[in-house]
PDB file of C-alpha atoms in Angstrom:
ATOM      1  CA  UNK A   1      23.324  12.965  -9.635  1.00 73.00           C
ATOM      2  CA  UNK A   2      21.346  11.112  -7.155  1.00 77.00           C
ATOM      3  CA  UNK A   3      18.111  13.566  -7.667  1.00 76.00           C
ATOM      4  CA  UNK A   4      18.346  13.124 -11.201  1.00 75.00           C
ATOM      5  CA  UNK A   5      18.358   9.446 -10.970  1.00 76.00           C
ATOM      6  CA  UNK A   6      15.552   9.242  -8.266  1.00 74.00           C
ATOM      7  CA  UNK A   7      13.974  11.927 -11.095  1.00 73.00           C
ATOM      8  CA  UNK A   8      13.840   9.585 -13.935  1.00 71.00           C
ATOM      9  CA  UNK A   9      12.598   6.309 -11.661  1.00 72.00           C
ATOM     10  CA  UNK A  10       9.533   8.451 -10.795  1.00 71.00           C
ATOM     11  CA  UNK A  11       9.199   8.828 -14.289  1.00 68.00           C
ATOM     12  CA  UNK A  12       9.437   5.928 -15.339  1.00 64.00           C
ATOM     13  CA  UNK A  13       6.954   4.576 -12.790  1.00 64.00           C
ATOM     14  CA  UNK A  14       4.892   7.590 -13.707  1.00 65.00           C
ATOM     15  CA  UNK A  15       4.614   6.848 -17.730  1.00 68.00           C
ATOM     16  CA  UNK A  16       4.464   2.868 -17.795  1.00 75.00           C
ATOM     17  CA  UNK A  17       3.567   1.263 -21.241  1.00 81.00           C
ATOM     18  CA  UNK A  18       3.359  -1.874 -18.906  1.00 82.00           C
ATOM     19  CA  UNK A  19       0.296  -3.142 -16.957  1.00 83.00           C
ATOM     20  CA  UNK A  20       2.224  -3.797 -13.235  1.00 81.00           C
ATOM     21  CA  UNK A  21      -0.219  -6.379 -12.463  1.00 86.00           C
ATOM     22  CA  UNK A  22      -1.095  -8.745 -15.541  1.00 87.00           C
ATOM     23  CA  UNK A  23       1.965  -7.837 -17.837  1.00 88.00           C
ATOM     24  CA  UNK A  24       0.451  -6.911 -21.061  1.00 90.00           C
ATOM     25  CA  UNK A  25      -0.321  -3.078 -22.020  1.00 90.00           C
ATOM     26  CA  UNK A  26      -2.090  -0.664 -20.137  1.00 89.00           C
ATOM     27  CA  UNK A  27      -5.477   0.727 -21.765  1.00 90.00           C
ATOM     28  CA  UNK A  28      -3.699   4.104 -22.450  1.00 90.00           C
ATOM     29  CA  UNK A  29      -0.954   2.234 -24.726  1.00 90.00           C
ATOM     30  CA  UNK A  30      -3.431  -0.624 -26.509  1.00 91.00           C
ATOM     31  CA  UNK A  31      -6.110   1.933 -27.306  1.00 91.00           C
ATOM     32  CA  UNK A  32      -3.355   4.039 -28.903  1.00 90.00           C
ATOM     33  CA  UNK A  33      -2.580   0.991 -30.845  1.00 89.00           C
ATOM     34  CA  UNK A  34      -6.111   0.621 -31.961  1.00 89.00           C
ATOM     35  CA  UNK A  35      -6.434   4.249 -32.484  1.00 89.00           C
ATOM     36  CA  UNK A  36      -3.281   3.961 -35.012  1.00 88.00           C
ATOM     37  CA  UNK A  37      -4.810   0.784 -36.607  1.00 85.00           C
ATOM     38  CA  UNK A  38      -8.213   2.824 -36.988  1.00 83.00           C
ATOM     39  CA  UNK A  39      -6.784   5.335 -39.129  1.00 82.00           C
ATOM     40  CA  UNK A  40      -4.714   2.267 -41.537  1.00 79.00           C
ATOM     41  CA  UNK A  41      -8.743   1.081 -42.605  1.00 68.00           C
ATOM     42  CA  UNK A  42      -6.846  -2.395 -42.388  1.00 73.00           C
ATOM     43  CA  UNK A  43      -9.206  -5.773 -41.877  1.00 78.00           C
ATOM     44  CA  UNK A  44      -7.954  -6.466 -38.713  1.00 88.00           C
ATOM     45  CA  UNK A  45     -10.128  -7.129 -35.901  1.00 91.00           C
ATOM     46  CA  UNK A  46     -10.698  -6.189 -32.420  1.00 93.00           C
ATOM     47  CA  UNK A  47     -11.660  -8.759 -29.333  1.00 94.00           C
ATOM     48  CA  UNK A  48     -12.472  -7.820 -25.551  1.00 94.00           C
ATOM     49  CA  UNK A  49     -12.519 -10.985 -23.780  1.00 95.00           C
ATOM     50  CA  UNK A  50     -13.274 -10.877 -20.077  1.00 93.00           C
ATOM     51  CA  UNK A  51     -12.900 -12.743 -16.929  1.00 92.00           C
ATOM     52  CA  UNK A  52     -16.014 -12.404 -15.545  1.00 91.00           C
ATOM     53  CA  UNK A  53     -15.510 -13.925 -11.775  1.00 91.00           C
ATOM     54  CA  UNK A  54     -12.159 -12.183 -11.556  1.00 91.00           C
ATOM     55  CA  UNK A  55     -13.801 -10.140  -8.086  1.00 91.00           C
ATOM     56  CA  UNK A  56     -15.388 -13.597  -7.008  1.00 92.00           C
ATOM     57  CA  UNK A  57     -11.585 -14.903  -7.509  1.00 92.00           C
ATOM     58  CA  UNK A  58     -10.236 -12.118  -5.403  1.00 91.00           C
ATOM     59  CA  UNK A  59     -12.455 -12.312  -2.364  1.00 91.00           C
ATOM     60  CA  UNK A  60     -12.177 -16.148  -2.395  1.00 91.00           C
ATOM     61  CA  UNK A  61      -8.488 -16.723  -2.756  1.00 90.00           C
ATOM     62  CA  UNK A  62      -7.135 -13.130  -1.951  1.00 90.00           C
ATOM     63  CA  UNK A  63      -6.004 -10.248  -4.694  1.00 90.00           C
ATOM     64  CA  UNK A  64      -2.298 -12.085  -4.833  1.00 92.00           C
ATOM     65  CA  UNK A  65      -4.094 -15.068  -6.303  1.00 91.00           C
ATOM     66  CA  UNK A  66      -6.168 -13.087  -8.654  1.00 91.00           C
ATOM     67  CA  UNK A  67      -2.996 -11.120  -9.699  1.00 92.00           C
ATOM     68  CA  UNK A  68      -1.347 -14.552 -10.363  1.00 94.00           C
ATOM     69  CA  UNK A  69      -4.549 -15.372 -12.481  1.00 93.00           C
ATOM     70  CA  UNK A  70      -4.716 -12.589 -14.264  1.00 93.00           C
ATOM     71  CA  UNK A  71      -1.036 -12.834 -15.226  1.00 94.00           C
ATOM     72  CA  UNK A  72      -1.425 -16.795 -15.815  1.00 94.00           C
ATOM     73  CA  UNK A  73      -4.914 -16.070 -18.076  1.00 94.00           C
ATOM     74  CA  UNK A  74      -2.697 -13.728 -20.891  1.00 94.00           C
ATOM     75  CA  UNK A  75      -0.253 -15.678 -20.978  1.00 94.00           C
ATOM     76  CA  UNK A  76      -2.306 -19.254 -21.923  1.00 94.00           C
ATOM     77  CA  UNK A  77      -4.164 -16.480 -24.000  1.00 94.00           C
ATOM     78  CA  UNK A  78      -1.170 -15.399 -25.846  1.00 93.00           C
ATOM     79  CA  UNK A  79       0.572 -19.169 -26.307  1.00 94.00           C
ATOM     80  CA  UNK A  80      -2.735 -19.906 -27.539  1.00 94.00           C
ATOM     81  CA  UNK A  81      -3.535 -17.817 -30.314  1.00 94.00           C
ATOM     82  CA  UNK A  82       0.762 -18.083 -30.952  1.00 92.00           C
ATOM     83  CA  UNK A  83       0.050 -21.556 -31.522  1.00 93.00           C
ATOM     84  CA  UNK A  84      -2.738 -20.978 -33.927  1.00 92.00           C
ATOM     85  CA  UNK A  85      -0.235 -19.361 -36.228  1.00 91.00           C
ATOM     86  CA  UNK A  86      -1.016 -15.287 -34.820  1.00 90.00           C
ATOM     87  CA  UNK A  87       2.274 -14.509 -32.870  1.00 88.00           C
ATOM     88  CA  UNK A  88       2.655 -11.383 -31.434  1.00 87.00           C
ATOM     89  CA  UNK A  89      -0.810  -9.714 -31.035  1.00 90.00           C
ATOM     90  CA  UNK A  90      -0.715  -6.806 -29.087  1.00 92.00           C
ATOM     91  CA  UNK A  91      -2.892  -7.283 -26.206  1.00 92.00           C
ATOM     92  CA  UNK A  92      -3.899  -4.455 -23.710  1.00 92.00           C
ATOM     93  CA  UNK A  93      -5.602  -4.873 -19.927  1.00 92.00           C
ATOM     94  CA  UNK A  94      -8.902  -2.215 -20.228  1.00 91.00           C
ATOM     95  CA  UNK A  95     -10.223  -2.604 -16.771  1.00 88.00           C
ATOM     96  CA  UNK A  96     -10.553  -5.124 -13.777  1.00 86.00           C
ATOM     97  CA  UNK A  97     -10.112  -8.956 -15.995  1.00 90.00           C
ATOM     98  CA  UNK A  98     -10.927  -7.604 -19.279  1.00 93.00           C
ATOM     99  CA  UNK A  99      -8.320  -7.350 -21.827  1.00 94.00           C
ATOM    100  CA  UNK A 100      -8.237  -6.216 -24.964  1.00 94.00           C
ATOM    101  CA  UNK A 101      -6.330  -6.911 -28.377  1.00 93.00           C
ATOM    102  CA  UNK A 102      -5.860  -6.717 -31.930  1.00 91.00           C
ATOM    103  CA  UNK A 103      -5.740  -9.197 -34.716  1.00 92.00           C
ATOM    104  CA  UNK A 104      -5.371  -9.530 -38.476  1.00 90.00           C
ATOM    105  CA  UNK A 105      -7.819 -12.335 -38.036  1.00 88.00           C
ATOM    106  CA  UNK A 106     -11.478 -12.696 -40.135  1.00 90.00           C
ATOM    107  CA  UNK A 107     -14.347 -12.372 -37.419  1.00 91.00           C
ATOM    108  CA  UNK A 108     -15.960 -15.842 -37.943  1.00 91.00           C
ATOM    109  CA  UNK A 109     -12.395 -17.465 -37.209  1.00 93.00           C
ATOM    110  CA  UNK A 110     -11.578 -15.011 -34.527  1.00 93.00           C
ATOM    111  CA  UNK A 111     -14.874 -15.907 -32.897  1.00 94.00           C
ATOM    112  CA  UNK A 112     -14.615 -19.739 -33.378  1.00 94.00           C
ATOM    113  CA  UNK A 113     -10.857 -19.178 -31.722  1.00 94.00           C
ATOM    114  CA  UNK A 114     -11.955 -17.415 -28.764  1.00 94.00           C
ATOM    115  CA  UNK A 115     -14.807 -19.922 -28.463  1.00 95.00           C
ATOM    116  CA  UNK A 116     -12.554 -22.817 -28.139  1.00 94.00           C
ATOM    117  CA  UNK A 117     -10.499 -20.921 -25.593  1.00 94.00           C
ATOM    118  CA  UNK A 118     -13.151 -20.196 -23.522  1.00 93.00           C
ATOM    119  CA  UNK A 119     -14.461 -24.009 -23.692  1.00 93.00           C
ATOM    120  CA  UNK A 120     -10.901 -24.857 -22.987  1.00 93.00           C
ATOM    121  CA  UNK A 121     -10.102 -22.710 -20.178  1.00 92.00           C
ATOM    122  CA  UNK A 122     -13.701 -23.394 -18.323  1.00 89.00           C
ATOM    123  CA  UNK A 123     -12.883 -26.659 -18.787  1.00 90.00           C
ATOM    124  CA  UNK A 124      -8.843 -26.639 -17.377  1.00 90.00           C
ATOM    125  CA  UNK A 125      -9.301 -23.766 -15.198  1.00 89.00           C
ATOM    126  CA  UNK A 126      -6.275 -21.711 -14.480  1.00 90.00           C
ATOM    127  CA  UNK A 127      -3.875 -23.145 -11.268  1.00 87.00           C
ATOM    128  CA  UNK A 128      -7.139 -24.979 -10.024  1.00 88.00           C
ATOM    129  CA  UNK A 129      -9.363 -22.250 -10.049  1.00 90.00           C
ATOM    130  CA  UNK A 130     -12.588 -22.231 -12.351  1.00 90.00           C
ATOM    131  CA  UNK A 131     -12.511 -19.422 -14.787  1.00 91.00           C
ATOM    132  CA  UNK A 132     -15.719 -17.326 -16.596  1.00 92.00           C
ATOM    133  CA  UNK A 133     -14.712 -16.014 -19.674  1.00 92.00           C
ATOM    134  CA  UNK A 134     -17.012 -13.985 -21.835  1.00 93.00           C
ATOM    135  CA  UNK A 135     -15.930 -12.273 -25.375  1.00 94.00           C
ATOM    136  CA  UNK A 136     -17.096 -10.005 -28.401  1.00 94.00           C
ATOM    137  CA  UNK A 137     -15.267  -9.172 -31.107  1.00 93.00           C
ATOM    138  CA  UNK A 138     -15.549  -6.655 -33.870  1.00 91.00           C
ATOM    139  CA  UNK A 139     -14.231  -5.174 -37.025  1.00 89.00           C
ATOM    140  CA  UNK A 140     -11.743  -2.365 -37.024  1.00 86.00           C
ATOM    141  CA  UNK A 141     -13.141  -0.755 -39.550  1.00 84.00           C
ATOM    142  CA  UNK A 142     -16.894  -0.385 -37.860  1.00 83.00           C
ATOM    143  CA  UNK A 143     -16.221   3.100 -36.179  1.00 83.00           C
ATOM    144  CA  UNK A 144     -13.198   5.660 -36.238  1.00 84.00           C
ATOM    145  CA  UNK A 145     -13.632   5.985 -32.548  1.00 86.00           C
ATOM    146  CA  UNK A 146     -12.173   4.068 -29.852  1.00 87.00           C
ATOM    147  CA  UNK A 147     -14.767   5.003 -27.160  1.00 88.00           C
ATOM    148  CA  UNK A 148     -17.921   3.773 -30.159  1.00 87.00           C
ATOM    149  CA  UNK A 149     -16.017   0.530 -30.461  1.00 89.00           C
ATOM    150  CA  UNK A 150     -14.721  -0.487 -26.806  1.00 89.00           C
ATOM    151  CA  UNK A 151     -18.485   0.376 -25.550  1.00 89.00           C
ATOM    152  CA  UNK A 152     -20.097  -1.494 -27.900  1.00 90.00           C
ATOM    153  CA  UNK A 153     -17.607  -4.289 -27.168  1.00 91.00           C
ATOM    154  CA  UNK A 154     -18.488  -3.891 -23.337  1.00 90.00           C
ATOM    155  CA  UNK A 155     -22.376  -3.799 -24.575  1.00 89.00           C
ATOM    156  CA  UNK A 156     -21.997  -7.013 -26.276  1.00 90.00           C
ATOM    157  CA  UNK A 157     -20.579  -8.876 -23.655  1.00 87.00           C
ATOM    158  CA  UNK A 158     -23.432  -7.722 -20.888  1.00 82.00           C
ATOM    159  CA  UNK A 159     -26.280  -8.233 -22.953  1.00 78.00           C
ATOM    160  CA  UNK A 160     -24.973 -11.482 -23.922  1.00 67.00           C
ATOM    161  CA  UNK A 161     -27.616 -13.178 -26.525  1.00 48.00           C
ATOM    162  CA  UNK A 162     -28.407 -15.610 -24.253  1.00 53.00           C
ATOM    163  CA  UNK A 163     -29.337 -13.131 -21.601  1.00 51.00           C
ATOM    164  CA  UNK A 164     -31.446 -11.855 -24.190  1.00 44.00           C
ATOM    165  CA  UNK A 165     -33.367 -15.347 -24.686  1.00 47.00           C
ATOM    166  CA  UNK A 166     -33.643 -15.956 -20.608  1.00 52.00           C
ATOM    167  CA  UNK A 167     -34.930 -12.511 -20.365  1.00 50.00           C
ATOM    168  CA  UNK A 168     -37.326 -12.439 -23.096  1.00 48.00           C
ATOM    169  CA  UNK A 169     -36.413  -8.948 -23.992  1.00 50.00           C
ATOM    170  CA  UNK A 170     -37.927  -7.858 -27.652  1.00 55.00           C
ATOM    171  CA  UNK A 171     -34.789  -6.928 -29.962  1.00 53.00           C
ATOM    172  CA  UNK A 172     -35.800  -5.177 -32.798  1.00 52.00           C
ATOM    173  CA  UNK A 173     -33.419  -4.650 -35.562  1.00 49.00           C
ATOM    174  CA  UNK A 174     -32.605  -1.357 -36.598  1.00 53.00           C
ATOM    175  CA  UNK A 175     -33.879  -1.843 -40.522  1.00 59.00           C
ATOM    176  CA  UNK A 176     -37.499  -3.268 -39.293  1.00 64.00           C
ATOM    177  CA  UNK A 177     -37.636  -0.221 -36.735  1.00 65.00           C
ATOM    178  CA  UNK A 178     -37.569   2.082 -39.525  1.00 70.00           C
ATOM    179  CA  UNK A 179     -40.148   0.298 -41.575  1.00 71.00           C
ATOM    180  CA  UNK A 180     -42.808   0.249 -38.192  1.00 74.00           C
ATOM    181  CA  UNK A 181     -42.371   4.368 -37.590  1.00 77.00           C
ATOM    182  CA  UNK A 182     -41.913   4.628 -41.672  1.00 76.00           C
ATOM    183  CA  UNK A 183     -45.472   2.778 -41.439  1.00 77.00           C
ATOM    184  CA  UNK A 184     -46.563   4.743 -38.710  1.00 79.00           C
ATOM    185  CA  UNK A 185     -45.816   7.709 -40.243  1.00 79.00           C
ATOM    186  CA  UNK A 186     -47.958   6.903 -43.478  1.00 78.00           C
ATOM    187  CA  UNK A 187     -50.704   6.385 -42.133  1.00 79.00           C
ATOM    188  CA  UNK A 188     -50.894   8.491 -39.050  1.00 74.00           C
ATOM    189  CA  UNK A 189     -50.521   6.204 -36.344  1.00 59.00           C
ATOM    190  CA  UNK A 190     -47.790   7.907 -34.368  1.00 55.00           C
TER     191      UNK A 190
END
């Protein structure tokens, strides 16, 4: 009896739904939620929002601290959006600080939600230490995979717009690209 009991503990340890160090989902279990939600064609959305001086955190104030923030940031993150009326949201840790989740929430008031809780974390902190948070957030009906949508989620958030603007880096939108090799094309300037 005492082998099978030691057998299921490993496991159990071995197939954890639960993220050991931040308490929400691991990235196996919320991507399988998203993957699920994919397939419904539902309007719900999708939001990776990420603490971006979660290694700065670590090396300053040691990895028990940055556990503690981590743990600290989804919950505030959870009571928030609870107390704007979304209760229960599944949310997921992908990698390092960044966490992801799912809402049945329109993008403009998903994005002016998240904005508020960044300005309101940056602001507070989290138990007195200063916070980065960046976001992006996207439709769950804008690709059928989960690997399309979580990189350009992960895109989004590195080449932030506003790195864009400091770097002066030329975005050209995918409908005028076609129109300059389109006019290329005609007239033989390729």
């Amino acid at each position: 009896y005492v082998y099978y009991v030691v057998y299921f503990i490993y496991f159990a340890f071995k197939n954890t739904t639960i993220d050991a160090v931040s308490g929400v989902f691991t990235r196996k279990e919320i991507t399988d939620l998203i993957k699920k939600e994919l397939q419904s064609q539902s309007g719900k959305s999708i939001a990776l929002v990420s603490l971006t001086n979660i290694q700065d955190v670590n090396f300053r104030y040691g990895y028990k601290n940055g556990d503690k923030l981590l743990r600290d940031f989804v919950l505030q993150l959870s009571n928030y959006f609870g107390d704007s009326g979304f209760k229960h949201i599944p949310i997921g840790r992908y990698s390092g600080g960044s966490f992801l989740f799912l809402i049945d929430c329109k993008i403009s008031q998903l994005n002016h939600l998240l904005k508020t809780f960044e300005r309101k974390v940056s602001n507070n902190g989290i138990n007195n230490i200063e916070v980065k948070i960046n976001f992006a957030t996207i439709e769950a009906n804008y690709d059928k995979d989960i690997d399309n949508i979580t990189n350009y989620l992960f895109s989004k958030i590195l080449y932030d717009e506003k790195d864009v603007e400091e770097n002066k880096v030329d975005v050209i939108k995918p409908d005028v690209l076609d129109e300059l090799v389109k006019y290329a094309i005609d007239n033989s300037e390729f």
